[in-house]
XYZ file of C-alpha atoms in Angstrom:
706
model
C -0.036 -0.204 0.055
C 1.062 3.709 -0.607
C 3.983 2.327 -2.499
C 3.597 4.199 -5.757
C 6.106 6.273 -6.855
C 4.186 9.022 -8.101
C 3.199 10.515 -4.648
C 5.856 13.063 -4.798
C 5.920 14.147 -8.430
C 3.262 16.905 -8.219
C 5.534 18.693 -5.647
C 8.054 19.699 -7.898
C 5.675 21.874 -9.804
C 4.888 24.337 -7.154
C 8.608 25.426 -7.082
C 7.837 26.714 -10.540
C 5.448 29.306 -9.106
C 6.292 30.586 -5.491
C 4.072 33.263 -5.389
C 4.213 35.614 -2.362
C 2.731 34.371 0.531
C 1.764 36.509 3.582
C 1.591 33.998 6.509
C -1.298 34.518 8.554
C -2.264 32.051 11.434
C -5.382 29.763 10.532
C -8.509 30.617 12.000
C -9.157 27.756 13.978
C -5.782 27.607 15.710
C -5.794 28.270 19.535
C -4.697 31.481 20.710
C -1.622 29.940 22.391
C -0.461 28.511 18.942
C -1.152 31.676 17.291
C 1.021 33.470 19.982
C 3.780 30.840 19.539
C 3.928 30.921 15.611
C 4.436 34.614 15.440
C 7.351 34.483 18.071
C 9.197 32.341 15.602
C 9.444 33.435 12.189
C 12.973 32.265 11.631
C 14.856 29.997 13.920
C 17.398 27.537 14.283
C 16.065 25.861 17.084
C 14.670 22.415 16.356
C 11.924 22.602 18.944
C 10.167 25.601 20.450
C 9.762 24.917 24.193
C 8.238 27.196 26.681
C 10.344 28.003 29.784
C 9.750 25.692 32.573
C 7.346 23.792 30.484
C 6.933 19.858 30.262
C 5.853 19.979 26.796
C 7.043 21.167 23.380
C 4.898 23.610 21.262
C 6.273 22.592 18.085
C 9.121 20.477 16.282
C 11.331 20.725 13.074
C 12.622 16.864 13.354
C 10.076 15.321 11.298
C 9.685 17.898 8.222
C 12.815 20.335 8.712
C 10.522 23.157 9.239
C 8.769 24.108 12.505
C 5.408 22.494 12.766
C 2.946 22.737 15.552
C 1.999 20.054 17.898
C -1.590 19.787 16.309
C -0.303 19.856 12.843
C 2.434 17.320 12.923
C 1.088 13.879 11.475
C 3.757 11.983 13.021
C 4.587 11.180 16.680
C 7.307 13.401 18.270
C 8.054 13.437 21.973
C 10.253 15.973 23.596
C 12.153 15.482 26.854
C 12.181 19.223 28.018
C 14.921 21.153 29.904
C 12.495 21.265 32.849
C 11.911 17.421 32.981
C 15.791 17.226 32.768
C 16.449 19.600 35.567
C 13.828 18.270 37.818
C 14.874 14.739 37.590
C 18.401 15.448 37.505
C 18.842 13.543 34.108
C 22.714 13.431 33.084
C 22.521 10.412 30.708
C 20.640 9.638 27.348
C 19.302 6.300 29.145
C 17.781 8.375 31.985
C 16.056 10.560 29.519
C 14.850 7.763 27.485
C 12.981 6.254 30.487
C 10.400 9.299 30.132
C 9.570 8.404 26.517
C 6.512 6.111 25.944
C 7.369 2.592 24.308
C 11.258 2.901 24.530
C 13.375 0.406 26.795
C 16.834 -0.167 27.129
C 18.956 -2.733 24.513
C 22.205 -4.090 24.853
C 24.413 -1.510 26.122
C 28.094 -3.040 25.608
C 28.595 -3.210 29.293
C 27.102 0.480 29.875
C 29.692 1.937 27.241
C 27.171 2.282 24.429
C 23.828 3.770 24.568
C 21.138 1.399 22.980
C 17.439 1.507 22.945
C 14.482 -0.188 21.771
C 11.869 1.946 20.091
C 8.608 0.431 19.127
C 10.166 -2.947 19.385
C 13.332 -2.105 17.115
C 16.571 -0.863 17.739
C 20.237 -1.569 18.892
C 23.370 0.221 20.142
C 24.689 0.045 16.441
C 21.471 1.183 14.749
C 22.681 4.913 14.296
C 19.297 6.401 15.485
C 21.018 8.948 17.801
C 21.699 12.230 16.561
C 23.074 15.650 17.793
C 21.354 18.678 16.116
C 20.268 16.419 13.498
C 23.431 14.704 12.617
C 24.289 10.977 13.012
C 26.741 9.966 15.655
C 29.120 7.189 16.116
C 27.999 4.626 18.859
C 28.658 5.537 22.307
C 27.514 7.185 25.602
C 25.962 10.426 25.729
C 26.291 12.877 28.564
C 23.591 15.743 29.035
C 26.094 18.515 30.013
C 25.843 20.090 26.644
C 22.166 19.336 25.890
C 19.195 21.488 26.036
C 16.395 19.200 25.373
C 16.041 15.774 23.799
C 13.382 14.918 20.960
C 12.220 11.522 19.577
C 10.629 10.944 16.531
C 8.839 7.651 16.360
C 8.684 5.250 13.436
C 10.577 4.908 9.996
C 12.600 8.165 9.779
C 14.648 7.951 6.309
C 13.082 10.790 4.554
C 15.619 13.409 6.046
C 17.572 11.073 8.463
C 18.702 8.682 5.750
C 19.615 5.163 6.552
C 17.597 4.448 9.933
C 15.985 1.618 11.859
C 12.014 1.782 11.844
C 11.784 2.440 15.552
C 12.627 5.985 15.115
C 15.669 8.601 15.686
C 16.557 10.541 18.956
C 18.038 13.808 18.568
C 19.889 15.686 21.340
C 19.454 19.622 20.759
C 22.491 21.175 22.111
C 22.802 24.562 24.270
C 23.346 27.375 21.967
C 25.048 30.613 22.377
C 22.877 33.588 23.743
C 22.955 37.284 23.137
C 22.340 38.018 26.900
C 24.971 37.157 29.568
C 24.441 33.932 31.478
C 26.931 32.318 33.540
C 26.562 29.072 35.656
C 28.633 26.908 37.853
C 27.127 23.890 39.324
C 28.444 20.581 41.132
C 26.920 17.368 42.206
C 27.613 14.517 44.866
C 26.033 11.285 44.963
C 25.828 8.516 47.612
C 27.299 5.930 45.264
C 30.645 8.099 45.578
C 32.133 11.127 43.187
C 30.235 13.319 41.403
C 30.424 16.054 38.667
C 31.150 19.520 38.306
C 30.305 22.177 35.281
C 31.102 25.841 34.068
C 28.734 27.180 31.376
C 29.057 30.791 30.523
C 27.359 32.380 27.288
C 26.967 35.908 25.960
C 27.649 38.652 23.245
C 31.253 39.257 21.998
C 31.080 43.105 22.162
C 29.441 44.639 19.379
C 30.537 41.938 16.520
C 27.012 40.593 16.010
C 28.587 37.254 17.473
C 27.446 35.395 20.659
C 29.533 32.436 22.298
C 28.929 29.720 24.632
C 31.665 27.932 26.648
C 30.928 24.736 28.569
C 33.238 22.529 30.640
C 31.888 19.491 32.371
C 33.985 16.808 34.285
C 32.525 13.977 36.098
C 34.070 11.298 38.428
C 31.566 8.718 39.634
C 31.942 5.396 41.245
C 29.898 2.155 40.261
C 27.733 0.308 42.962
C 29.546 -3.003 42.007
C 32.525 -4.619 43.488
C 34.636 -2.058 41.542
C 34.717 0.498 38.599
C 34.102 3.983 37.969
C 33.551 6.376 34.885
C 35.529 9.406 34.530
C 34.667 11.825 31.602
C 35.683 15.337 30.597
C 34.007 17.656 28.352
C 35.016 20.603 26.497
C 32.385 22.576 24.355
C 32.863 25.871 22.832
C 30.118 27.245 20.110
C 29.823 30.397 18.195
C 26.835 32.150 16.787
C 26.066 35.046 14.480
C 22.970 36.563 13.239
C 22.316 39.140 10.702
C 19.128 40.869 9.362
C 18.268 37.780 6.736
C 21.236 35.375 7.825
C 22.513 33.203 10.370
C 25.175 30.944 11.309
C 26.839 28.735 14.212
C 29.790 26.493 14.542
C 30.279 24.459 17.414
C 33.168 21.883 18.538
C 32.962 19.336 21.320
C 35.667 17.291 22.846
C 34.962 14.304 25.090
C 37.756 12.505 26.751
C 36.806 9.164 28.874
C 37.819 6.249 30.611
C 34.570 4.080 31.305
C 33.777 1.086 33.238
C 32.913 -1.836 31.010
C 30.566 -4.181 32.941
C 28.720 -6.926 31.304
C 26.417 -7.630 34.310
C 25.114 -10.650 35.606
C 24.535 -14.165 34.073
C 21.369 -16.222 33.578
C 21.064 -19.715 35.771
C 18.058 -21.870 35.387
C 15.992 -19.233 33.362
C 16.825 -16.143 36.066
C 19.378 -13.888 36.911
C 22.145 -15.709 39.139
C 21.316 -15.437 42.785
C 24.384 -13.702 43.948
C 24.590 -10.236 45.540
C 24.085 -7.090 43.115
C 27.452 -6.221 43.435
C 29.129 -9.082 41.981
C 30.993 -8.963 38.949
C 32.519 -11.823 36.799
C 35.200 -9.841 35.022
C 38.315 -7.938 36.276
C 39.054 -4.277 37.042
C 40.806 -3.839 33.898
C 37.314 -4.479 31.980
C 37.733 -0.583 30.479
C 36.899 1.440 27.591
C 39.200 4.449 27.215
C 39.376 7.133 24.479
C 38.092 10.622 23.254
C 35.360 12.169 21.130
C 35.404 15.117 18.798
C 32.686 16.524 16.862
C 32.299 19.731 14.807
C 29.011 21.109 13.545
C 28.370 24.232 11.352
C 25.626 25.627 9.454
C 24.316 28.412 7.653
C 20.802 29.860 7.011
C 20.189 32.421 4.134
C 16.923 33.926 3.614
C 15.758 34.257 0.149
C 12.713 36.412 0.739
C 9.788 36.577 3.217
C 8.660 32.858 2.614
C 11.913 31.230 1.560
C 15.152 30.282 2.954
C 18.313 28.041 2.197
C 20.278 26.202 4.856
C 23.939 24.592 4.576
C 24.886 22.017 7.308
C 28.061 20.531 7.874
C 28.864 17.642 10.470
C 32.153 15.681 11.450
C 32.516 13.600 14.310
C 35.199 11.001 15.268
C 35.310 8.411 18.313
C 38.735 6.938 18.917
C 38.912 4.440 21.758
C 40.284 0.966 22.869
C 38.801 -1.593 25.158
C 39.478 -4.456 27.271
C 37.609 -7.167 28.920
C 37.625 -10.707 30.438
C 34.489 -12.027 28.449
C 32.044 -14.464 30.172
C 31.620 -17.276 27.625
C 29.252 -19.805 29.635
C 28.657 -20.744 33.140
C 27.878 -24.362 34.393
C 24.128 -23.978 35.895
C 24.947 -27.048 38.272
C 28.236 -26.028 39.672
C 28.698 -22.392 39.240
C 31.866 -22.749 36.998
C 32.742 -19.853 34.993
C 34.397 -20.045 31.763
C 36.121 -16.746 30.801
C 38.448 -15.378 28.151
C 40.672 -12.235 27.969
C 39.767 -10.034 24.808
C 40.737 -6.760 23.627
C 40.297 -4.068 20.842
C 42.652 -1.542 20.057
C 42.742 1.436 17.830
C 38.765 1.788 17.250
C 38.111 4.735 14.832
C 34.590 5.395 13.810
C 33.757 8.343 11.816
C 30.440 10.232 10.404
C 30.929 12.877 7.907
C 27.720 14.818 7.110
C 26.864 17.628 4.426
C 23.244 18.790 3.629
C 21.686 21.379 1.630
C 18.132 22.254 2.376
C 15.552 24.950 0.771
C 12.429 25.359 2.727
C 9.397 27.750 2.071
C 5.819 28.026 1.484
C 4.187 28.480 -2.051
C 0.361 28.938 -3.047
C -1.170 27.162 -6.185
C -5.104 27.637 -6.629
C -5.141 29.373 -3.361
C -3.872 26.328 -1.563
C -0.695 26.510 0.520
C 2.220 24.107 0.200
C 4.863 24.022 2.897
C 7.890 22.632 0.787
C 11.171 20.987 1.729
C 13.794 20.078 -1.153
C 17.242 19.179 -0.317
C 20.378 16.663 -0.753
C 22.786 14.981 1.436
C 25.684 13.046 1.584
C 27.102 10.811 4.449
C 30.290 8.657 5.013
C 30.312 6.345 7.785
C 33.473 4.503 8.650
C 33.961 1.831 11.259
C 37.585 0.665 11.739
C 39.171 -1.480 14.445
C 43.125 -2.016 14.383
C 44.158 -4.746 16.805
C 41.978 -7.507 17.760
C 43.347 -9.954 20.705
C 41.515 -13.074 21.760
C 42.488 -15.072 24.375
C 42.041 -18.729 25.266
C 38.889 -19.830 27.157
C 39.712 -20.603 30.812
C 37.095 -22.198 33.421
C 38.964 -20.378 36.561
C 36.310 -19.062 38.813
C 32.891 -19.864 40.461
C 29.976 -17.313 40.479
C 29.208 -18.297 44.008
C 32.859 -17.985 45.234
C 34.829 -15.482 42.938
C 38.140 -13.820 43.378
C 39.634 -11.294 41.336
C 43.062 -10.826 39.580
C 43.289 -14.331 38.025
C 42.828 -13.552 34.290
C 44.904 -10.988 32.377
C 45.397 -9.939 28.994
C 48.123 -11.916 27.025
C 49.487 -9.494 24.332
C 50.869 -12.422 22.293
C 47.358 -13.299 21.541
C 46.767 -10.868 18.599
C 44.150 -12.256 16.323
C 45.388 -11.316 12.829
C 42.424 -12.732 11.081
C 40.054 -10.391 12.814
C 42.077 -7.344 12.969
C 41.878 -4.301 10.565
C 38.175 -4.621 10.462
C 36.582 -2.268 8.267
C 32.939 -1.406 7.317
C 32.356 1.979 5.337
C 28.956 3.000 4.010
C 28.582 6.313 1.512
C 25.199 7.506 0.860
C 23.889 10.318 -1.320
C 20.559 11.355 -1.108
C 17.748 13.635 -2.880
C 14.547 14.250 -1.016
C 11.332 16.265 -1.339
C 8.403 16.910 1.077
C 5.353 18.719 0.588
C 2.785 19.660 3.155
C -0.263 20.468 1.250
C -2.920 22.575 2.944
C -6.135 22.072 1.078
C -8.225 24.250 3.364
C -8.058 25.287 7.130
C -8.756 21.780 8.046
C -7.150 19.070 5.725
C -3.277 18.805 5.080
C -1.768 16.089 2.785
C 1.943 15.146 3.132
C 3.611 14.121 0.299
C 7.322 12.917 0.338
C 10.116 10.874 -1.149
C 13.974 10.090 -0.807
C 15.973 8.859 -3.471
C 19.350 7.284 -2.014
C 22.509 5.773 -3.787
C 24.554 3.530 -1.388
C 27.887 2.224 -1.598
C 29.229 -0.143 1.106
C 32.641 -1.596 1.502
C 34.228 -3.856 4.313
C 36.293 -6.845 5.301
C 39.129 -7.641 7.644
C 42.133 -9.471 8.246
C 46.048 -9.120 7.836
C 46.060 -9.395 4.872
C 42.969 -7.636 4.266
C 40.189 -9.840 3.034
C 37.345 -7.832 1.335
C 34.079 -9.188 2.485
C 31.575 -6.472 1.286
C 31.969 -4.334 -2.028
C 28.278 -3.474 -2.918
C 26.102 -0.693 -4.365
C 22.483 -0.221 -4.845
C 19.657 2.646 -5.034
C 16.416 2.971 -3.023
C 13.450 5.043 -3.403
C 11.704 5.568 0.006
C 8.255 6.948 0.047
C 6.362 9.028 2.642
C 2.691 9.709 2.853
C 0.284 11.520 5.333
C -2.981 12.959 5.852
C -4.053 15.249 8.755
C -7.651 16.614 9.635
C -8.332 19.312 12.385
C -11.630 17.864 13.686
C -11.680 21.079 15.970
C -9.588 23.854 16.918
C -7.884 21.922 19.685
C -8.219 18.597 18.010
C -6.258 16.761 15.243
C -6.311 13.318 13.650
C -3.759 11.651 11.324
C -2.599 8.932 9.350
C 0.859 8.374 7.949
C 3.006 5.843 6.235
C 6.953 5.721 5.654
C 9.848 3.424 4.884
C 13.191 3.124 5.936
C 16.557 1.307 5.102
C 19.669 0.377 6.812
C 22.720 -1.447 5.114
C 23.946 -3.782 7.451
C 27.421 -4.150 8.409
C 29.362 -7.641 8.966
C 29.233 -9.384 12.373
C 32.231 -8.423 14.249
C 32.778 -12.087 15.549
C 32.250 -14.220 12.447
C 32.856 -11.703 9.620
C 29.774 -12.885 7.780
C 28.026 -10.160 5.844
C 24.578 -9.422 6.823
C 21.848 -8.608 4.323
C 20.381 -4.748 4.164
C 17.230 -4.141 6.024
C 14.121 -2.621 4.620
C 11.234 -1.461 6.716
C 7.959 0.276 6.231
C 5.644 1.543 9.069
C 1.879 3.092 9.421
C 0.549 4.985 11.932
C -2.963 6.320 12.918
C -3.189 9.210 15.654
C -5.172 11.648 17.467
C -3.820 15.093 19.228
C -5.701 17.381 21.646
C -4.952 20.445 23.307
C -6.731 20.999 26.758
C -5.005 24.568 27.157
C -1.889 26.187 25.929
C 0.082 24.114 28.050
C -1.629 20.640 28.499
C -1.558 18.084 25.620
C -2.600 14.555 24.810
C -1.253 12.550 22.177
C -2.333 8.843 21.266
C -1.264 6.589 18.401
C -1.489 3.302 16.764
C 1.302 1.947 14.782
C 2.180 -0.890 12.680
C 5.652 -1.785 11.477
C 7.222 -4.558 9.170
C 11.231 -5.067 8.964
C 13.125 -7.522 6.764
C 16.561 -8.911 7.517
C 16.508 -7.856 11.193
C 19.914 -8.063 12.876
C 19.595 -9.720 16.311
C 22.704 -10.431 18.293
C 23.223 -13.152 21.605
C 26.124 -13.321 23.380
C 28.218 -11.387 20.629
C 27.123 -13.497 17.838
C 25.073 -11.319 15.183
C 22.597 -12.745 12.581
C 19.589 -11.624 10.824
C 15.806 -12.757 10.947
C 14.125 -12.968 7.801
C 11.076 -10.672 8.871
C 9.706 -9.139 12.289
C 6.791 -7.100 12.940
C 5.766 -4.813 15.820
C 2.230 -3.132 16.393
C 0.986 -1.314 19.275
C -0.429 1.898 20.956
C 1.299 4.673 22.825
C -0.564 7.483 24.999
C 1.105 10.519 25.922
C 0.060 13.549 28.251
C 2.372 16.201 29.181
C 2.058 19.881 30.607
C 0.660 22.102 33.091
C -2.237 20.724 34.995
C -2.130 24.240 36.922
C 0.247 27.038 37.058
C 1.974 25.206 39.838
C 1.616 21.665 39.065
C 3.344 19.854 35.859
C 2.738 16.253 34.536
C 4.241 13.792 32.574
C 2.639 10.603 31.858
C 2.813 7.775 28.888
C 1.837 4.294 28.442
C 2.672 2.111 25.620
C 1.601 -1.493 24.438
C 3.946 -3.191 21.879
C 3.412 -6.606 20.296
C 6.304 -7.907 18.604
C 6.725 -11.245 16.521
C 9.382 -12.767 14.596
C 7.446 -13.676 11.202
C 9.918 -15.336 9.208
C 13.298 -17.151 10.199
C 15.435 -20.025 9.062
C 16.383 -20.644 12.738
C 13.048 -21.887 13.779
C 12.255 -18.888 15.884
C 9.029 -17.908 14.070
C 6.647 -16.715 16.423
C 8.902 -15.410 18.980
C 9.015 -12.137 20.318
C 11.998 -9.639 19.968
C 14.526 -9.042 22.584
C 14.090 -6.475 25.132
C 10.830 -5.242 23.805
C 8.578 -4.985 26.670
C 4.887 -5.409 25.877
C 4.047 -3.006 28.597
C 5.415 0.242 29.680
C 4.169 2.927 31.798
C 5.234 6.210 33.709
C 3.876 9.230 35.546
C 5.772 12.086 36.843
C 4.535 15.246 38.748
C 6.105 18.377 39.941
C 4.584 21.010 42.181
C 5.729 24.652 42.780
C 4.828 25.529 46.510
C 3.668 28.987 47.531
C 5.965 30.389 50.039
C 7.150 34.007 50.972
C 9.978 35.678 49.496
C 11.804 35.270 52.450
C 11.617 31.318 52.289
C 12.582 31.160 48.519
C 11.106 29.152 45.822
C 10.356 25.481 46.569
C 9.744 22.752 43.760
C 9.129 18.974 44.706
C 8.045 16.173 42.779
C 8.686 12.665 41.633
C 7.024 9.534 39.969
C 6.795 6.046 38.839
C 7.813 4.051 35.784
C 6.880 0.645 34.954
C 8.540 -1.924 32.466
C 7.013 -4.944 31.747
C 8.454 -8.531 31.031
C 11.139 -8.698 28.135
C 12.475 -11.736 26.304
C 16.251 -11.950 27.054
C 17.343 -13.655 23.826
C 16.176 -14.318 20.016
C 15.365 -17.819 21.054
C 13.329 -16.627 24.085
C 15.066 -18.861 26.338
C 14.537 -16.756 29.346
C 12.602 -13.478 30.231
C 13.652 -10.423 32.279
C 10.866 -9.807 34.997
C 8.732 -6.649 35.129
C 9.889 -3.939 37.372
C 8.799 -0.345 38.933
C 10.938 2.162 39.790
C 10.222 5.326 41.697
C 12.143 8.796 41.729
C 11.526 11.736 43.845
C 13.351 15.493 44.268
C 13.070 18.496 46.078
C 14.741 21.744 44.861
C 15.115 25.143 46.481
C 16.069 28.590 44.836
C 17.261 30.132 48.263
C 16.917 33.867 48.960
C 20.551 34.027 49.314
C 22.761 35.626 46.477
C 19.874 37.316 44.765
C 18.029 34.107 44.447
C 20.744 32.884 42.059
C 21.664 29.875 44.523
C 19.727 26.517 43.846
C 19.885 23.534 45.957
C 18.479 20.091 45.006
C 18.242 16.814 46.261
C 17.264 13.696 44.206
C 16.401 10.114 44.930
C 16.559 7.691 42.179
C 15.131 4.265 42.608
C 13.812 5.404 46.060
C 12.731 1.986 47.216
C 15.837 0.204 45.956
C 14.390 -2.011 43.790
C 16.368 -4.835 42.144
C 15.975 -5.037 38.592
C 17.452 -6.124 35.027
C 16.665 -3.401 32.555
C 18.211 -5.066 29.551
C 19.934 -8.154 28.035
C 22.743 -9.061 25.514
C 22.213 -12.660 25.821
C 22.446 -15.081 28.760
C 26.014 -14.016 29.837
C 25.278 -10.527 29.563
C 22.448 -9.299 31.637
C 22.499 -5.589 32.810
C 22.012 -4.978 36.527
C 19.862 -1.963 37.498
C 21.189 0.754 39.729
C 20.326 0.889 43.241
C 18.883 3.804 45.356
C 21.152 6.872 44.657
C 20.864 10.013 46.534
C 22.291 13.148 44.905
C 23.008 16.586 46.152
C 23.298 19.218 43.539
C 24.096 23.019 43.690
C 24.357 25.672 41.261
C 24.909 29.402 40.983
C 24.065 31.811 38.139
C 25.508 35.000 37.940
């Protein structure tokens, strides 16, 4: 259905007649959205979020143009700056816990963020963006992030090669033209903490504004040993003229991270050992540095049209070492391990895009158009691969550390020099065709040409050398039932060229997916919104990984419903609530797993968070308190569905105080995460790689603005 390649052919004709168009707010818009529309005529922000709000008023992530909540025919959820501040969110994993239907996936021992979105996803799916630019796999701190957006469903129209679950976009803090200075520090009950300096303001009368962020963290693990150290330096520069804007930013991240594969499965359940027990060694770590450069320039052509050139380059260079658990004797507890290491990882993404956006009229009907071209080069390389001998040297019930070390003579030349490189060039066009004040038809399409090259070994053996092209359509229809309610349906496709399995070197077939969605959106007032969506996704050649071995499943499906409510119940009470039902199934497979559910995909997830501002006198300062709970249902632990991870519920709470000292610029906040110290297992990478959830953590934060 909706597969016709003619769906985008009418839109280019409109470019031939870009008649002057005086933008006027539709008469059936709410008063609140009328105000926000006039506030932002041109903006380099990807989302417009009201200060201290729990909801976003608009987003550009799905259309590359600002589209209001009621006019967007896709599900876009935002974790706002206020949500992040209230709940002391310092990692992408914590941010995604606030989003409906998103669960944790295999996270490479805590060193690579991976999420399951609408049943699909992995730590290598390329779905994490920073300011719209794809990032190499890794962990992402929130120190430089203003807010986080999630676009659900296939998103290849503008984001290129993508998994059908959706994309996650981290929107960074931009330079401002008003001076802002903030120093903050935090200490946690687990040991250690972090500190940041954030300064922004104008550079004399040059028309330039700058921002400079420095962040350092050194935090201990609750496990038997381990800690994470990270330093971030992020300068940026912005310029705005009368009809043009530009920004360039740089971010450097140096890190030394704990690589903790978690616990093992015994008799279908996590091993009955203390939660802090590890089955590796203190040298199990990842260390390296990341660099990223982002630059864009935007020019207004006239009152209705603008063009934008975007460039992004990022690189992750690191090495790792780990005593890898291979198996456990379920009768005796005997543990078989192997000392492994990978030195000289070099992962890069280079991205260039040129977009032109604007409005045109034809037969008194408005068209919001986006046309563009992009090119992306992804390079994934590792130099030296070490693989030790399997040794049964420990017991999970009585373990001692220090007995297994890396042998530098165990270089595996057949697995070294592993390279996977993908070059894609895409041309895309999207038209939001407004028939009248109530009906909007979206027609879009992307033509992509890709080349993939890969191999490994000394001497190097080529395993992949292919090229192909694909057309990906996108269609939507939206109807405004009332000034405060809209309904929509949409269909889109996505495509990902799979790399080779890192252990076997076997080339994996490319993935192709298609997804449809039906939804309704409603505004109760200018600050409280409801969104509900039904979705259905089909994906071919799904890459699955258990205990380090990756293969493809012939076809898998996911369908379900999502419900989100966010905003202000009153002037003092904020609300963020979500529920998702996700039913996944393997539809075709040669390994005999047809009918199985997909790994780490919970059938039920739910969350509810509240925050309340207390009315106190000026001499008492401003107080804000809140908390909430999140529930994650049972998940399958591997592709064979041989074990399950139990459902869990975790509660959090906080209290913040803007003190009357230092002209109300001193903020103190106490957060309690996992308030009732629940034992839980958020995700699995196989029976020997089950992540252990964090216990109760109390943190105290202080920040000064001046």
